[in-house]
Coordinates of C-alpha atoms in Angstrom, one line a residue:
X12 CA 167.5 83.9 10.2
X13 CA 166.4 87.3 11.5
X14 CA 166.0 87.7 15.2
X15 CA 164.0 90.5 16.7
X16 CA 164.9 91.7 20.1
X17 CA 162.2 93.6 22.0
X18 CA 163.6 96.0 24.6
X19 CA 161.2 97.2 27.3
X20 CA 162.0 100.5 28.9
X21 CA 160.3 100.8 32.2
X22 CA 160.8 104.0 34.1
X23 CA 162.3 103.3 37.5
X24 CA 162.4 106.0 40.2
X25 CA 165.6 105.7 42.1
X26 CA 165.8 107.6 45.4
X27 CA 169.2 107.5 47.0
X28 CA 171.3 109.6 49.4
X29 CA 174.3 111.4 48.1
X30 CA 177.5 111.6 50.0
X31 CA 180.5 113.9 49.3
X32 CA 183.6 112.7 51.2
X33 CA 181.7 109.7 52.6
X34 CA 180.5 106.4 51.3
X35 CA 177.8 106.1 54.0
X36 CA 175.7 109.3 53.7
X37 CA 173.2 109.8 56.5
X38 CA 171.0 112.4 54.8
X39 CA 169.8 113.2 51.3
X40 CA 173.0 115.3 50.9
X41 CA 175.8 114.6 53.3
X42 CA 179.0 116.5 53.1
X43 CA 181.6 114.9 55.4
X44 CA 184.8 116.4 56.7
X45 CA 185.8 118.8 59.4
X46 CA 186.7 121.5 56.9
X47 CA 183.9 120.9 54.3
X48 CA 182.1 123.9 52.9
X49 CA 179.4 124.8 50.4
X50 CA 179.9 127.4 47.7
X51 CA 177.1 129.0 45.7
X52 CA 178.8 131.3 43.2
X53 CA 175.5 133.0 42.3
X54 CA 175.6 134.6 45.7
X55 CA 179.3 135.8 45.6
X56 CA 180.6 139.4 45.5
X57 CA 180.9 139.2 41.7
X58 CA 177.3 138.1 41.0
X59 CA 175.7 139.9 43.9
X60 CA 178.0 142.9 44.5
X61 CA 175.1 145.1 45.9
X62 CA 174.4 142.8 48.8
X63 CA 177.6 141.0 49.0
X64 CA 180.5 143.5 49.1
X65 CA 183.2 140.9 49.7
X66 CA 184.5 143.0 52.6
X67 CA 182.2 141.5 55.3
X68 CA 180.0 138.4 55.6
X69 CA 176.7 138.8 53.8
X70 CA 173.5 137.7 55.5
X71 CA 171.8 134.7 53.9
X72 CA 168.0 134.2 53.9
X73 CA 165.8 131.2 53.1
X74 CA 162.7 131.8 51.0
X75 CA 159.3 130.1 51.5
X76 CA 160.4 127.7 48.7
X77 CA 163.6 126.8 50.6
X78 CA 165.9 128.8 48.3
X79 CA 169.0 130.4 49.8
X80 CA 169.4 134.0 48.8
X81 CA 171.2 137.2 50.0
X82 CA 168.3 139.3 48.7
X83 CA 165.7 139.6 51.5
X84 CA 162.2 140.8 50.8
X85 CA 162.2 144.6 50.4
X86 CA 165.9 144.9 49.9
X87 CA 165.4 147.1 46.8
X88 CA 163.7 149.8 49.0
X89 CA 166.8 150.8 50.8
X90 CA 168.5 147.9 52.5
X91 CA 172.1 147.8 51.5
X92 CA 175.1 145.6 52.2
X93 CA 176.0 145.3 55.8
X94 CA 172.8 147.0 57.0
X95 CA 171.2 143.8 58.2
X96 CA 173.4 142.0 60.7
X97 CA 173.1 138.2 61.0
X98 CA 171.5 137.4 64.4
X99 CA 172.1 134.4 66.5
X100 CA 171.1 133.4 70.0
X101 CA 174.0 132.2 72.1
X102 CA 171.9 131.9 75.3
X103 CA 168.2 131.9 75.9
X104 CA 166.7 130.4 79.0
X105 CA 164.3 131.1 81.8
X106 CA 164.9 131.1 85.6
X107 CA 168.7 131.5 85.1
X108 CA 169.3 132.4 88.8
X109 CA 168.6 129.5 91.1
X110 CA 165.5 130.0 93.3
X111 CA 167.2 128.7 96.4
X112 CA 165.8 126.4 98.9
X113 CA 163.2 129.0 100.1
X114 CA 162.4 130.6 96.7
X115 CA 164.4 133.7 97.7
X116 CA 167.1 133.5 95.1
X117 CA 170.5 134.8 96.0
X118 CA 170.2 136.9 99.1
X119 CA 172.1 140.2 99.8
X120 CA 171.9 141.6 103.3
X121 CA 172.4 145.2 104.3
X122 CA 172.8 145.1 108.1
X123 CA 172.5 148.0 110.5
X124 CA 176.2 148.8 110.2
X125 CA 176.3 149.6 106.5
X126 CA 174.2 151.7 104.1
X127 CA 175.3 150.2 100.8
X128 CA 176.4 146.7 99.9
X129 CA 177.2 145.0 96.6
X130 CA 177.4 141.2 96.1
X131 CA 177.9 138.9 93.1
X132 CA 174.7 137.0 92.5
X133 CA 175.4 134.8 89.4
X134 CA 178.0 134.1 86.7
X135 CA 177.0 133.0 83.2
X136 CA 179.8 131.7 80.9
X137 CA 179.6 132.0 77.1
X138 CA 181.7 131.6 74.0
X139 CA 181.8 134.1 71.1
X140 CA 183.1 132.5 67.8
X141 CA 184.4 135.9 66.6
X142 CA 184.5 139.6 67.5
X143 CA 181.0 140.8 67.8
X144 CA 178.4 143.2 69.3
X145 CA 176.4 141.3 71.9
X146 CA 173.0 142.3 73.4
X147 CA 172.1 141.0 76.8
X148 CA 168.5 141.1 78.0
X149 CA 167.5 140.0 81.4
X150 CA 164.5 140.0 83.9
X151 CA 164.9 139.3 87.6
X152 CA 162.4 139.0 90.4
X153 CA 163.0 140.5 93.8
X154 CA 162.0 139.6 97.3
X155 CA 162.6 142.3 100.1
X156 CA 162.4 141.6 103.8
X157 CA 163.2 143.2 107.1
X158 CA 164.9 140.0 108.3
X159 CA 167.5 137.7 106.8
X160 CA 165.8 135.8 104.0
X161 CA 168.3 132.9 104.6
X162 CA 167.1 132.4 108.2
X163 CA 163.6 131.3 109.4
X164 CA 160.9 132.6 109.0
X165 CA 162.5 133.4 105.6
X166 CA 160.8 136.8 105.1
X167 CA 159.3 139.5 107.3
X168 CA 157.4 142.6 106.2
X169 CA 158.6 146.0 107.2
X170 CA 157.0 147.9 110.1
X171 CA 159.1 151.1 110.0
X172 CA 158.8 154.0 107.7
X173 CA 161.9 154.1 105.6
X174 CA 163.1 153.9 101.9
X175 CA 165.3 151.2 100.5
X176 CA 166.7 150.8 97.0
X177 CA 168.1 147.9 95.1
X178 CA 169.9 147.5 91.8
X179 CA 171.0 144.9 89.4
X180 CA 173.8 145.1 86.7
X181 CA 176.3 143.0 85.0
X182 CA 180.0 143.2 84.1
X183 CA 181.7 141.3 81.3
X184 CA 184.7 139.2 82.3
X185 CA 186.7 139.0 79.0
X186 CA 188.7 135.7 78.7
X187 CA 187.2 134.4 82.0
X188 CA 190.4 135.5 83.9
X189 CA 188.6 137.5 86.6
X190 CA 187.3 141.0 86.5
X191 CA 190.1 143.6 86.4
X192 CA 189.6 147.2 87.5
X193 CA 188.5 148.4 84.0
X194 CA 186.0 145.5 83.5
X195 CA 184.6 146.1 87.0
X196 CA 184.1 149.7 86.3
X197 CA 181.9 149.1 83.2
X198 CA 178.4 148.4 84.5
X199 CA 175.9 147.2 81.9
X200 CA 172.1 146.9 82.0
X201 CA 171.8 148.8 85.3
X202 CA 168.3 148.7 86.7
X203 CA 167.1 149.9 90.1
X204 CA 163.9 150.2 92.1
X205 CA 163.0 151.9 95.4
X206 CA 160.7 150.6 98.2
X207 CA 159.1 152.9 100.7
X208 CA 158.0 150.8 103.6
X209 CA 155.1 151.3 106.0
X210 CA 153.3 149.3 108.6
X211 CA 152.3 145.8 107.1
X212 CA 154.3 146.3 103.9
X213 CA 154.3 143.5 101.4
X214 CA 157.1 141.1 100.7
X215 CA 155.9 141.0 97.1
X216 CA 157.9 139.9 94.1
X217 CA 158.9 143.2 92.4
X218 CA 160.2 142.6 88.9
X219 CA 163.1 144.3 87.1
X220 CA 164.3 144.0 83.5
X221 CA 166.9 145.7 81.5
X222 CA 169.4 145.3 78.7
X223 CA 173.0 146.2 77.7
X224 CA 175.2 146.1 74.7
X225 CA 179.0 145.6 74.4
X226 CA 181.7 144.9 71.8
X227 CA 183.7 141.8 72.6
X228 CA 186.5 139.8 71.0
X229 CA 186.3 136.2 70.1
X230 CA 186.9 133.7 72.9
X231 CA 185.5 132.4 76.2
X232 CA 183.9 135.1 78.4
X233 CA 181.3 135.4 81.2
X234 CA 178.6 137.7 82.4
X235 CA 178.8 138.5 86.1
X236 CA 175.6 139.8 87.6
X237 CA 175.7 141.9 90.8
X238 CA 173.0 142.8 93.3
X239 CA 173.2 146.0 95.2
X240 CA 171.2 147.1 98.3
X241 CA 171.1 150.6 99.8
X242 CA 169.2 151.8 102.9
X243 CA 169.3 154.3 105.7
X244 CA 171.8 154.2 108.6
X245 CA 170.8 151.6 111.3
X246 CA 168.3 150.0 109.1
X247 CA 168.4 146.3 108.1
X248 CA 167.3 145.2 104.6
X249 CA 167.4 141.7 103.1
X250 CA 166.9 141.3 99.3
X251 CA 166.6 138.1 97.4
X252 CA 167.5 138.4 93.7
X253 CA 165.9 135.8 91.4
X254 CA 163.4 134.1 93.7
X255 CA 160.7 133.4 91.0
X256 CA 160.6 133.5 87.2
X257 CA 163.6 135.1 85.7
X258 CA 165.0 135.1 82.1
X259 CA 168.2 135.8 80.2
X260 CA 168.8 136.2 76.5
X261 CA 172.2 136.8 74.9
X262 CA 172.4 137.6 71.3
X263 CA 175.3 138.1 69.0
X264 CA 175.4 140.5 66.0
X265 CA 178.3 139.5 63.9

């Protein structure tokens, strides 16, 4: 007796997550392990020697289709290996200096006994994963008063005729072990303004912004911002640094 067996092939779409190093993948492709890596040999120094020299990390780009490549648009017109630095934001936030209870920020007072005073106004810690060039951009608002901004009435206009100047800069505390003499002598992103007062002068909110660059080693570091106030002998000047909208951006070029 001849038996005929009819096999029906029905296409079945199977959608599953793939795990490498794990039996419980949490994404379409899940590579587990604290030392896991991905290697794409088409992008190595042998297959892409022009843009991947093998001597330094090559920048990777993602196309509109989602493809990973080391060949950015326009690279054939002059971009060579190492000329485009990978760019990462380590810090980026607004209003990084506290406004204070009276929206005067951190107050630095130059009383009638001194003509120049410098005071730390804020410290921002950060970590760099490797030796790198960093770029720091900041913007700080200023309040200037003829009376102490930390004491009621928390701001008084000037009635004399005199000039005041105020400056902001930052130093880099490498390894977060305190500023030594060399670190303290290197002032980055120095920005200053002058204020010539007259009768019924405005308290205002002058705005200052600047930037600075430095080479740093890998490790835990911090940016230390300073406020400086200078005026004439026997004059009193109170300056609040960071009383309104401020910003800080720290980028690393590695």
